[in-house]
Short mmCIF file of C-alpha atoms in Angstrom, two decimals:
data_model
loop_
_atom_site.label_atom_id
_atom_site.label_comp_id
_atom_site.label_asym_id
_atom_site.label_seq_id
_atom_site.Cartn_x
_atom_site.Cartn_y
_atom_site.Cartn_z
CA UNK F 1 0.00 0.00 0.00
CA UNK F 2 3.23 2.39 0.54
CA UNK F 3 4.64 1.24 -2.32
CA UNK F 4 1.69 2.28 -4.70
CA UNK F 5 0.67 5.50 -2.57
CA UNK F 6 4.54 7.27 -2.50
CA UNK F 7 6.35 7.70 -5.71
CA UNK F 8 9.49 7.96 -3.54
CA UNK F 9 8.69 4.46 -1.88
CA UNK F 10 7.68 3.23 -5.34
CA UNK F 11 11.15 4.33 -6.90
CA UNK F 12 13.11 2.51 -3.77
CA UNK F 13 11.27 -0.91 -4.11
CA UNK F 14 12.31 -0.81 -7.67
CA UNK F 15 15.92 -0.18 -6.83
CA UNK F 16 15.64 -2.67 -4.52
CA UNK F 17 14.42 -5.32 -6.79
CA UNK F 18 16.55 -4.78 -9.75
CA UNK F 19 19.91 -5.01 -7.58
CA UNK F 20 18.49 -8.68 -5.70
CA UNK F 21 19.08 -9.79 -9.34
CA UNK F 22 22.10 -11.76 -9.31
CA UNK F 23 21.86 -15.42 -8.71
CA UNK F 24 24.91 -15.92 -7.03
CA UNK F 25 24.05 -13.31 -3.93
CA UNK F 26 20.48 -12.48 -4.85
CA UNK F 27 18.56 -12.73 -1.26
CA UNK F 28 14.70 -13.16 -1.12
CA UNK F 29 12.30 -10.55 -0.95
CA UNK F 30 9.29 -9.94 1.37
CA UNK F 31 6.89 -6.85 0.85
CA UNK F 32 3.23 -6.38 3.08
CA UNK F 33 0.44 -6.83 1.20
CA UNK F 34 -3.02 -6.10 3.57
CA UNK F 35 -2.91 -8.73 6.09
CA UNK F 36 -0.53 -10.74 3.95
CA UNK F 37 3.26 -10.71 3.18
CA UNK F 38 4.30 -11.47 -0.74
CA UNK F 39 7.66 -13.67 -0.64
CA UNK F 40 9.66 -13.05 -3.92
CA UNK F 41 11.99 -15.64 -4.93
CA UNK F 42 15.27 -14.84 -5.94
CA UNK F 43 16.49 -15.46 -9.26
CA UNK F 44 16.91 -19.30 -10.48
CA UNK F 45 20.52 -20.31 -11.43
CA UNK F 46 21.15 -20.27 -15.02
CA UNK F 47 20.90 -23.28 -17.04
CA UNK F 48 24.30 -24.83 -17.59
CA UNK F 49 25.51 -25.24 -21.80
CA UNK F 50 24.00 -28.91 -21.05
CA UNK F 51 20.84 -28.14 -19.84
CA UNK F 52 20.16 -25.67 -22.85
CA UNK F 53 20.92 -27.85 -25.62
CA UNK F 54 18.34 -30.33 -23.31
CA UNK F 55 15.70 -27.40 -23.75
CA UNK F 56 16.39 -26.77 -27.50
CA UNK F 57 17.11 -29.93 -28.56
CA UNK F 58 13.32 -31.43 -28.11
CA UNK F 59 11.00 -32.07 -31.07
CA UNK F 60 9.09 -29.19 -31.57
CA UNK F 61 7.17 -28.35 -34.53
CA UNK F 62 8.59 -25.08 -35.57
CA UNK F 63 4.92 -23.87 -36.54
CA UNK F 64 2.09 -21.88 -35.21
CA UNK F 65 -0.75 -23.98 -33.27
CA UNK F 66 -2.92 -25.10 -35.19
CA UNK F 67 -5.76 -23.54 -33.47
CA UNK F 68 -4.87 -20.56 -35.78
CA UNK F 69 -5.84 -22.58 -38.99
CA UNK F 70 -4.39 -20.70 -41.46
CA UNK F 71 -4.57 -16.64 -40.48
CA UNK F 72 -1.33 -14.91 -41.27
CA UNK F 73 0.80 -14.33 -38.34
CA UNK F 74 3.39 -11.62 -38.83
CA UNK F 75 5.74 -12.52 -36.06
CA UNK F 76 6.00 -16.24 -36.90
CA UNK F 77 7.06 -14.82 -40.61
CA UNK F 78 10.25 -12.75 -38.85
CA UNK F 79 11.40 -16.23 -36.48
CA UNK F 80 10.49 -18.93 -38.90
CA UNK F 81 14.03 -19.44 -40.16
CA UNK F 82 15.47 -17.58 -37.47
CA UNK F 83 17.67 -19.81 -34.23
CA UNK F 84 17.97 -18.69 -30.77
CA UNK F 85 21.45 -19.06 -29.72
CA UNK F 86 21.35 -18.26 -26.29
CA UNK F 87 19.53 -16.34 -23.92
CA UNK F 88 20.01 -13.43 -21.21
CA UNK F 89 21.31 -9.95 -21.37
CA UNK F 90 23.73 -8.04 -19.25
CA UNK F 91 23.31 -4.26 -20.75
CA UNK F 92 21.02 -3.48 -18.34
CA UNK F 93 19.50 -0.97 -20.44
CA UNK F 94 16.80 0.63 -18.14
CA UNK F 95 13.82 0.60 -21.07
CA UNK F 96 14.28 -2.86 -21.48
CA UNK F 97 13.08 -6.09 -19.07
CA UNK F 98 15.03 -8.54 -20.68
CA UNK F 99 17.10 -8.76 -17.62
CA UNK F 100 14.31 -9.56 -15.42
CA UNK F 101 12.87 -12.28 -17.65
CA UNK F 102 15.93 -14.01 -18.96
CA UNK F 103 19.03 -13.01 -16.38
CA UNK F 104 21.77 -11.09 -16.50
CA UNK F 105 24.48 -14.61 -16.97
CA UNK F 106 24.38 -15.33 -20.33
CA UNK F 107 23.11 -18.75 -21.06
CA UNK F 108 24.57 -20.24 -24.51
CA UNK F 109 23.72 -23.40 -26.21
CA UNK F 110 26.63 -25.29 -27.81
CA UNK F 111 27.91 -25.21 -31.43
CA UNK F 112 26.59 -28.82 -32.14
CA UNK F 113 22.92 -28.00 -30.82
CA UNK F 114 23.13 -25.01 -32.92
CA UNK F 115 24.70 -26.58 -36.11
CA UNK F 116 21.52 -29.51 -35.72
CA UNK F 117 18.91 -26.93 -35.38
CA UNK F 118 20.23 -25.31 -38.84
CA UNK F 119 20.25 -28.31 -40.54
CA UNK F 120 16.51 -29.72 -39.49
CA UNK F 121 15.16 -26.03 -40.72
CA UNK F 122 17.29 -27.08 -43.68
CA UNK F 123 15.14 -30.40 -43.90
CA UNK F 124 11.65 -29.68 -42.82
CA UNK F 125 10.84 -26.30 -42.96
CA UNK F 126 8.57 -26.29 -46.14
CA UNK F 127 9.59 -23.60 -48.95
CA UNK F 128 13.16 -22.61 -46.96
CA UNK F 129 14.83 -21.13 -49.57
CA UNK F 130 19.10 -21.39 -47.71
CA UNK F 131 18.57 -18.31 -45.67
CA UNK F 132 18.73 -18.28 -42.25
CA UNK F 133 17.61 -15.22 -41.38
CA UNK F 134 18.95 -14.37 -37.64
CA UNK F 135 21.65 -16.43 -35.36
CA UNK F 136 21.14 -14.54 -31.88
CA UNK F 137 18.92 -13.91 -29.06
CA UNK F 138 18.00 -10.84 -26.90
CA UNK F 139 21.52 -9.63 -28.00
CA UNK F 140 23.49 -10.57 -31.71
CA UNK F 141 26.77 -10.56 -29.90
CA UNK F 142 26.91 -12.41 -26.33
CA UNK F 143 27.45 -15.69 -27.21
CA UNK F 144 29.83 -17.40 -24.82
CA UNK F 145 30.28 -13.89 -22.85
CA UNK F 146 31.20 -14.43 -19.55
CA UNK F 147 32.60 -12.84 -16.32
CA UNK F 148 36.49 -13.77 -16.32
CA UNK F 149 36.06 -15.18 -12.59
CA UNK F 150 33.40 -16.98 -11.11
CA UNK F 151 33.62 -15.87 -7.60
CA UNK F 152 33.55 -11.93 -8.89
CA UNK F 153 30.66 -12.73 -10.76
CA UNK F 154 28.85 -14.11 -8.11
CA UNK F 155 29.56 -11.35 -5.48
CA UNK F 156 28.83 -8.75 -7.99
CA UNK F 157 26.03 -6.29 -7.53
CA UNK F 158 26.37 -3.90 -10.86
CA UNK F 159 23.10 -3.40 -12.48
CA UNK F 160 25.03 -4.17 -15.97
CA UNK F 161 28.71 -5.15 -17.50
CA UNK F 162 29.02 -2.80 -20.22
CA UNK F 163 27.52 0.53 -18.81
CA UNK F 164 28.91 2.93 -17.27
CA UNK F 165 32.32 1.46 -18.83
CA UNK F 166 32.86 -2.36 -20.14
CA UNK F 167 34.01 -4.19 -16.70
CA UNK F 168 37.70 -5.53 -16.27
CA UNK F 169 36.45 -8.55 -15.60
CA UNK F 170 33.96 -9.17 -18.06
CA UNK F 171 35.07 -11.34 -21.32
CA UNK F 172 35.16 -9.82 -24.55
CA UNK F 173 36.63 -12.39 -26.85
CA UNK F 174 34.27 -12.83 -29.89
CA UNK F 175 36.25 -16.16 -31.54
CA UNK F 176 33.91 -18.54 -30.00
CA UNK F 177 31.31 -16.85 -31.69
CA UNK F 178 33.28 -15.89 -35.05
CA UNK F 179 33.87 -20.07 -35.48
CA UNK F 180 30.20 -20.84 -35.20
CA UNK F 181 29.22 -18.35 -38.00
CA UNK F 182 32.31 -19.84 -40.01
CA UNK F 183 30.82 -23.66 -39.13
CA UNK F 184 26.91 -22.44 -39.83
CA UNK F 185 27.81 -21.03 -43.66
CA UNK F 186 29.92 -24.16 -44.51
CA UNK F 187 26.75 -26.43 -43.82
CA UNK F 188 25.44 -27.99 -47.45
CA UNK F 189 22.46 -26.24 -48.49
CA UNK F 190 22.98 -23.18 -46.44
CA UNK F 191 22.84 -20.19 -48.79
CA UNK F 192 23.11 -17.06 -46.39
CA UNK F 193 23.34 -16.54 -42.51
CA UNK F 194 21.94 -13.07 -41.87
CA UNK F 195 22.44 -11.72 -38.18
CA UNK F 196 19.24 -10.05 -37.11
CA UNK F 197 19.04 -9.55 -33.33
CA UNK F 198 20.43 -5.82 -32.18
CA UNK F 199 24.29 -5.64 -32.19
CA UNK F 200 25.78 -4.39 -28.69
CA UNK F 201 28.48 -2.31 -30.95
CA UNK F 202 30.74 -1.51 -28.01
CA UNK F 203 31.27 -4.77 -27.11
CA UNK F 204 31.67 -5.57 -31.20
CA UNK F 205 34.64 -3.20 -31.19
CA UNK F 206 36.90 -4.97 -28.68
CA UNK F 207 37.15 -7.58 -32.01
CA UNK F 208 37.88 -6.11 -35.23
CA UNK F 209 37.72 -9.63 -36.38
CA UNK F 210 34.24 -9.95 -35.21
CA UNK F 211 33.26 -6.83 -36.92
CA UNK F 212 34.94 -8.34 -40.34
CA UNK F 213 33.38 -11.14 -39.70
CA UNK F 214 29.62 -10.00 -39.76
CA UNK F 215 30.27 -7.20 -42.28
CA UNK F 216 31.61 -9.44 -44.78
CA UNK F 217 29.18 -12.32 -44.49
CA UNK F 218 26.29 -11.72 -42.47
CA UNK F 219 24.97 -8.42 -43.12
CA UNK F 220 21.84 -8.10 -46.05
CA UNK F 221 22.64 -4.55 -46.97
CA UNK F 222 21.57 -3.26 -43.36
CA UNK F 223 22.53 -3.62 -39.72
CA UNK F 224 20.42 -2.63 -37.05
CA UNK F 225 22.40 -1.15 -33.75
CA UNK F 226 20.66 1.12 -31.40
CA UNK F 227 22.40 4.08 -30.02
CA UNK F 228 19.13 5.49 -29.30
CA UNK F 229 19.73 8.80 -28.31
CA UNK F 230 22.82 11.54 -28.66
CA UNK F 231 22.57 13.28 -25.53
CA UNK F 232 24.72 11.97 -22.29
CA UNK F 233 21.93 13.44 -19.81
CA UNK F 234 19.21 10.85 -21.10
CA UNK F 235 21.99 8.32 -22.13
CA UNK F 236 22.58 8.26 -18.09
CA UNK F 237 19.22 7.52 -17.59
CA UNK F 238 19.34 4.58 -20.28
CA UNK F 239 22.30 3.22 -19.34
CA UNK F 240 23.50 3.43 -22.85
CA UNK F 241 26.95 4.39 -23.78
CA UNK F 242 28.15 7.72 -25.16
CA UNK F 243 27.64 8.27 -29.00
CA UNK F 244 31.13 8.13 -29.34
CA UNK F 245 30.77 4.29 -29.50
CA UNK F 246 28.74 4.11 -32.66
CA UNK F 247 31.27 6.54 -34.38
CA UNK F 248 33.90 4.03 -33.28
CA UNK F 249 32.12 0.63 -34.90
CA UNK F 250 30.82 3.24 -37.65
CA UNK F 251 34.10 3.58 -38.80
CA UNK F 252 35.03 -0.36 -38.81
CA UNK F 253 31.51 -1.28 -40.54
CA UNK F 254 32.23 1.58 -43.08
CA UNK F 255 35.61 0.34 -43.42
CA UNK F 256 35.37 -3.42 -43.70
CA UNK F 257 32.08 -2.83 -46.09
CA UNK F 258 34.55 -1.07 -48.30
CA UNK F 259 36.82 -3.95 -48.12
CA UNK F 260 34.23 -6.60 -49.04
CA UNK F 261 33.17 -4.27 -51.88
CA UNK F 262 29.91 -3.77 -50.65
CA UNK F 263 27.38 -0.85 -50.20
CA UNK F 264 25.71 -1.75 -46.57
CA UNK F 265 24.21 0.99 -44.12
CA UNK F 266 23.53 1.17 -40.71
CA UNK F 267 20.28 1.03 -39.39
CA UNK F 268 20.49 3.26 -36.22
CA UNK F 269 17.34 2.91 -33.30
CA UNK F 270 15.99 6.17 -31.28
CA UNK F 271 13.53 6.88 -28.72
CA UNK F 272 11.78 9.89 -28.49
CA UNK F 273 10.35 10.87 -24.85
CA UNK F 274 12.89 8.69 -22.74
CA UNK F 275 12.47 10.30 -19.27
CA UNK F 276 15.48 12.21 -18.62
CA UNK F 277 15.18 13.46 -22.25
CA UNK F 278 14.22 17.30 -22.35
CA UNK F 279 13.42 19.11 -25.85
CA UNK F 280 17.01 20.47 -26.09
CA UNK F 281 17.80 16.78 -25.65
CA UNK F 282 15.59 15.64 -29.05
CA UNK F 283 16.83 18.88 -30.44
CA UNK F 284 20.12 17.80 -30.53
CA UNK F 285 19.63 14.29 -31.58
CA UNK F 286 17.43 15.79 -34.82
CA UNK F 287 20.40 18.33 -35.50
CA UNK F 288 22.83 15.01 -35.42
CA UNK F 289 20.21 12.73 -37.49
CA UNK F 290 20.43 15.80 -40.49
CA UNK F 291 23.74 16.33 -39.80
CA UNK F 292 24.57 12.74 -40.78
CA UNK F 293 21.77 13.06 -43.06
CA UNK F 294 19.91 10.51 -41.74
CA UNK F 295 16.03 9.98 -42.74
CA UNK F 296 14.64 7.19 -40.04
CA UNK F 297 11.44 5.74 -41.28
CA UNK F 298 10.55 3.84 -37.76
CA UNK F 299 10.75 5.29 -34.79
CA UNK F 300 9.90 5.11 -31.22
CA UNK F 301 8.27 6.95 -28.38
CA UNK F 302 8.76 5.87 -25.07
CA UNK F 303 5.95 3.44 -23.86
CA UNK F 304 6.61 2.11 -19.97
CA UNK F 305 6.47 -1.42 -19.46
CA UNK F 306 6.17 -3.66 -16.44
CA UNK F 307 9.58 -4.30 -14.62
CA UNK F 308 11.89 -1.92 -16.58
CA UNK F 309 13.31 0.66 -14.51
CA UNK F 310 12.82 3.33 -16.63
CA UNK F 311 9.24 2.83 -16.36
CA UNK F 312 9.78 3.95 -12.99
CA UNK F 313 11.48 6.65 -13.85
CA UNK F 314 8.79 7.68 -15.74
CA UNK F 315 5.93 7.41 -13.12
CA UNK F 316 8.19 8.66 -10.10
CA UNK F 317 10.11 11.25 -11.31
CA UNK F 318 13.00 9.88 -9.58
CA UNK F 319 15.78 7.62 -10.49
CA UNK F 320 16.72 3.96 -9.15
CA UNK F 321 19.93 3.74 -10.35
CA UNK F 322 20.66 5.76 -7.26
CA UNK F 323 19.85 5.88 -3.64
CA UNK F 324 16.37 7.16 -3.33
CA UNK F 325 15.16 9.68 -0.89
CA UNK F 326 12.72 12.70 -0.70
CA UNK F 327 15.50 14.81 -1.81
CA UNK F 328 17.32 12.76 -4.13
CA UNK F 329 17.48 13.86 -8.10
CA UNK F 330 14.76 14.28 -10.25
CA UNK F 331 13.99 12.84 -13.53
CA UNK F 332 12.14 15.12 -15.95
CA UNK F 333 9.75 13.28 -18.27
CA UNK F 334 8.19 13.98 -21.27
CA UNK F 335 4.08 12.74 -20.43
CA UNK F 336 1.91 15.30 -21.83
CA UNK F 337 0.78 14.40 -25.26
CA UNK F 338 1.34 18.06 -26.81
CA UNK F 339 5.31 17.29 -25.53
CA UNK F 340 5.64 13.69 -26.54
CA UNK F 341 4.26 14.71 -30.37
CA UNK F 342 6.99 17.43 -30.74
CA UNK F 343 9.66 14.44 -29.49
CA UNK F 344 9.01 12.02 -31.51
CA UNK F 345 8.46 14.99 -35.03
CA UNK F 346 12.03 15.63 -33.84
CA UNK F 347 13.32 12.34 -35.04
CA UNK F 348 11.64 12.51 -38.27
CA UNK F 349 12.62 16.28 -39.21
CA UNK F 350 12.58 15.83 -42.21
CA UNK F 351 8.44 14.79 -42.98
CA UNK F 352 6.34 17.65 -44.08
CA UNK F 353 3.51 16.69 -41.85
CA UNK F 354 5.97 17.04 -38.68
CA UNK F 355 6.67 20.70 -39.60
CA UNK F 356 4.09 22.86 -37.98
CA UNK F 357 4.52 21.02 -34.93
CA UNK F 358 8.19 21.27 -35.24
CA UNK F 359 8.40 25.14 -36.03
CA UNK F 360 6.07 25.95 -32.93
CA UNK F 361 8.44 23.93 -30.26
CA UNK F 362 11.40 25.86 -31.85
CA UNK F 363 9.56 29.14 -31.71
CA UNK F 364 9.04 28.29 -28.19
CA UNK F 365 12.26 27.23 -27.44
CA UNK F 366 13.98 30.37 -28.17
CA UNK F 367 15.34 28.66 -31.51
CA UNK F 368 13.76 30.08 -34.57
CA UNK F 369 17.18 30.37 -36.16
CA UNK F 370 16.22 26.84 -37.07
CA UNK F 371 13.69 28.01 -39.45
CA UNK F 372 14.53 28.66 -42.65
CA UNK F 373 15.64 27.08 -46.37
CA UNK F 374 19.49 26.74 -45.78
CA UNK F 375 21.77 23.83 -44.91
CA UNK F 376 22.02 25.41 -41.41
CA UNK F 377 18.40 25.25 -40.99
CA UNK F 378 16.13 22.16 -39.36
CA UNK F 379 12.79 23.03 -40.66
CA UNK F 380 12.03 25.31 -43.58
CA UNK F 381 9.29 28.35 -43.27
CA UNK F 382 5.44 28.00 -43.40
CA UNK F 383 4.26 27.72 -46.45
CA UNK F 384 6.38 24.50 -47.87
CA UNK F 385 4.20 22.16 -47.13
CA UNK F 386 2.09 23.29 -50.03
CA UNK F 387 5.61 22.42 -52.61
CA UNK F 388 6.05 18.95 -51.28
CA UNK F 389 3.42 16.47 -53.78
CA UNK F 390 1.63 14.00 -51.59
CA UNK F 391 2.74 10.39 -52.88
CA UNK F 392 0.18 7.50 -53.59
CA UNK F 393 -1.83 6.86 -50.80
CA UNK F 394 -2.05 10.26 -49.69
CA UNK F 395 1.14 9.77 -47.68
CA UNK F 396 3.46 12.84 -48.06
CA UNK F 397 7.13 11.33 -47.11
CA UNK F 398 9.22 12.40 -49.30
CA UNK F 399 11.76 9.59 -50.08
CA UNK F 400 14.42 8.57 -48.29
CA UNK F 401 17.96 9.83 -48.49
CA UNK F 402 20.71 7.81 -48.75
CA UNK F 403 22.52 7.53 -45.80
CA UNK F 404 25.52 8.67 -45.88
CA UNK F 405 28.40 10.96 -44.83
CA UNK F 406 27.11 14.59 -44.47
CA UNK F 407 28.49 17.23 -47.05
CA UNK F 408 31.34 18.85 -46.58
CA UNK F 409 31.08 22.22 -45.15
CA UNK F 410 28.04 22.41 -43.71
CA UNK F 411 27.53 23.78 -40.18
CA UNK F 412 24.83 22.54 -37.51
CA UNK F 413 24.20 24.76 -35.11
CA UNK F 414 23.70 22.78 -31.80
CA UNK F 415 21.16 23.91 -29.16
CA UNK F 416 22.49 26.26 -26.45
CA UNK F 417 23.83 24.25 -23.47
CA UNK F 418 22.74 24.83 -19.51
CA UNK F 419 24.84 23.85 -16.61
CA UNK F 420 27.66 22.40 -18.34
CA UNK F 421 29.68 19.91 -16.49
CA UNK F 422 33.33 20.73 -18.34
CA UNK F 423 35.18 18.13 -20.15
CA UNK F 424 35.32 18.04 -23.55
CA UNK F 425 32.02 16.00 -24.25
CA UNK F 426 30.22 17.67 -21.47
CA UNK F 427 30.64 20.98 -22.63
CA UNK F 428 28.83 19.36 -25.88
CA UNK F 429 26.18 17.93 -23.96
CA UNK F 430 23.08 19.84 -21.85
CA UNK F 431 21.75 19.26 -18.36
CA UNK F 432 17.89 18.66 -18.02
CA UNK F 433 16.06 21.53 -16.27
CA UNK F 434 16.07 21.18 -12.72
CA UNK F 435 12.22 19.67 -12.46
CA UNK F 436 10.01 20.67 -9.28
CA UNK F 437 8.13 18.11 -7.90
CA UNK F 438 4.32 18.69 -7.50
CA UNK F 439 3.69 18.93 -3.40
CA UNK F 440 4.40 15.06 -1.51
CA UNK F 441 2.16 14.06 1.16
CA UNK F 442 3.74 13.55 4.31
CA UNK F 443 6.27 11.07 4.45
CA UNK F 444 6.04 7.44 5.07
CA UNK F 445 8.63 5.37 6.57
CA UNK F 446 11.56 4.28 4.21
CA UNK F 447 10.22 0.53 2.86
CA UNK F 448 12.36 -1.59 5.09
CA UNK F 449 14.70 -4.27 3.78
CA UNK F 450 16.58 -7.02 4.90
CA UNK F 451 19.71 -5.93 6.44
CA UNK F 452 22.36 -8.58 6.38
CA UNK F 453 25.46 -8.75 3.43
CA UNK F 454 24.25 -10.75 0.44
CA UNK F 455 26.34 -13.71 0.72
CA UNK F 456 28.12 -14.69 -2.84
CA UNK F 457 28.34 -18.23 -4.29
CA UNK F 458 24.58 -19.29 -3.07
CA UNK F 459 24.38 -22.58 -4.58
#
């Protein structure tokens, strides 16, 4: 009943929950409920390499039920000739539950499961064609990832392994993974391998090879990665490393595609509305996407979810990746609908139909420098709507721009910064408004917890 009545003891549950989320130390969790008390288990042990290829290995019929006769069901159209190599994350990105469902410990099946699994889609699957369309899981690029010592992994209490910097102790070497794609295109009948699940790109970088790897023979003219913003302020609140990252593996796709003699293109993700994310924030980002002349056709606004702890971010206004108190910081968020519209029109600039909302958040925003028909300028002046023909359909997109490097010479004016931080990327990068807080009722008592040391290597 605390819980649901005080955003602040809302916000410390949820803190409290995500960091019991280690096997190895995780302790059980009791919360009052009326005249009852909820127990919450802690997290199962991950299944050992054995016990997955047990899971994967049974017969099963790779099609829908057949309660659903024959209705067309997009999603079983994207997995049919797709295989699951493992499951579990450790990114810990704060939008995303994956965590929660799956575990942090990665969980990989072996090479021979694998290998079988490619080979009976090979022999069964009615009209397969040779293409196997994705080798991955919740992540394209954790197979085999591992902490480097078991007894740090199982006293460790970090909400991820990558963010806010890749730990010392996590694993990075990609060879394991590298010699099943090698093994899965030399299998008779197998055409293509395409990798389809997102690509954690700064863990891709600590192996060049890796990256040579996939851009040479597992890429079908477009990669998906997902920096999904520009700005550290909501990056922080994502748990998302800097954009610094995707110019790094940018520079190896770009350079290995040129290798391989082949014209590819990243496919970069966004969300619009992240809480944390103020409209200098998606001002920045849409000055970047032109910048780098980039045209994104799907995009994202922010939608909470059960368990992720941005989603409490979003209905508390505070932030669990920290100690939570009355007084602790404050998470702006985008809710109202007028605010979330002019977000997401951000990351689509460039569509006719976004302009009028777009040229009233920059009037507002002090930026109407913006406006205008020159390189320098985000949105052009009312009125050019009327030059852009509507396509068939009605729709007026107009088409979409190669993406590539932006011309030389031209100058993007960047949104004027607040409360810089120093440093060389800070100075780049703008704090959120200090938010105020709509009046709390009177405190309740801090949600109690149990008190003893977690206790590693719980078996």
């Amino acid at each position: 009943e605390t819980v649901s009545a005080d955003p602040v003891m809302y916000a410390h549950a949820s803190r409290v929950f995500h960091l019991e989320s280690n096997p190895g130390n995780a302790r059980a969790l009791v919360q009052q409920h009326g005249d009852r008390d909820v127990w919450l288990n802690a997290p199962p042990l991950p299944l050992a390499m054995e016990e997955m290829d047990g899971v994967y290995d049974l017969s099963y019929a790779r099609a829908p039920h057949p309660s659903y006769g024959k209705a067309h069901i997009p999603a079983w159209e994207m997995i049919r000739y797709s295989v699951n190599i493992m499951r579990g994350c450790f990114g810990g990105c704060t939008f995303c539950s994956i965590t929660e469902h799956e575990g942090r410990i990665i969980q990989s099946r072996s090479e021979p499961s694998i290998l079988r699994e490619i080979e009976l889609i090979r022999d069964t699957t009615k009209n397969f064609a040779g293409t196997i369309t994705d080798l991955g899981g919740p992540t394209a690029n954790m197979y085999r990832l591992a902490c480097k010592d078991k007894k740090i992994e199982e006293s460790c209490r970090r909400l991820s392994c990558v963010y806010p910097t890749i730990c010392s102790n996590l694993g990075t070497d990609h060879s394991k993974l590298i010699s099943l794609y090698r093994k899965a295109r030399a299998i008779p009948g197998i055409k293509k391998i395409l990798i389809g699940s997102g690509l954690r790109y700064d863990l891709a970088v600590r192996s060049p090879e890796y990256v040579k790897e996939l851009v040479t023979h597992h890429v079908g003219g477009l990669l998906k990665i997902a920096p999904e913003h520009t700005e550290e302020g909501t990056l922080s609140k994502m748990m998302k490393p800097g954009i610094g990252a995707y110019d790094e593996f940018k520079a190896l796709f770009d350079k290995y595609s040129k290798e391989a003699g082949k014209k590819q293109y990243l496919i970069p993700y966004f969300i619009a509305a992240h809480p944390g994310s103020t409209d200098e924030d998606m001002l920045n980002l849409a000055l970047w996407l032109k910048k780098n002349n980039f045209h994104l056709d799907q995009v994202q606004t922010f939608t909470p979810t059960p368990m992720a702890m941005a989603t409490t971010m979003y209905h508390t206004g505070k932030n669990p990746l920290h100690k939570v108190t009355e007084d602790s910081e404050e998470v702006i968020t985008a809710k109202s609908g007028k605010t979330r519209k002019l977000h997401k029109a951000f990351l689509r600039y460039y569509d006719p139909e976004n302009w009028p909302v777009l040229r009233e958040g920059l009037k507002r925003m002090g930026r109407a420098d913006l406006i205008g028909n020159g390189e320098r300028h985000l949105v052009p002046p009312a009125g050019s709507e009327q030059e852009v023909a509507p396509q068939r359909g009605g729709e007026r997109r107009p088409p979409v721009a190669p993406r590539g490097e932006a011309p030389k010479g031209r100058v993007i004016e960047v949104a004027p910064r607040r409360n810089a931080r120093g440093g060389e990327r800070n100075e780049r990068r703008g704090e959120p408004a200090p938010f105020t807080p709509p009046p709390s009722k009177a405190k309740a008592g801090i949600l109690s917890t149990i008190k003893s040391k977690p206790k590693a290597g719980r078996k």
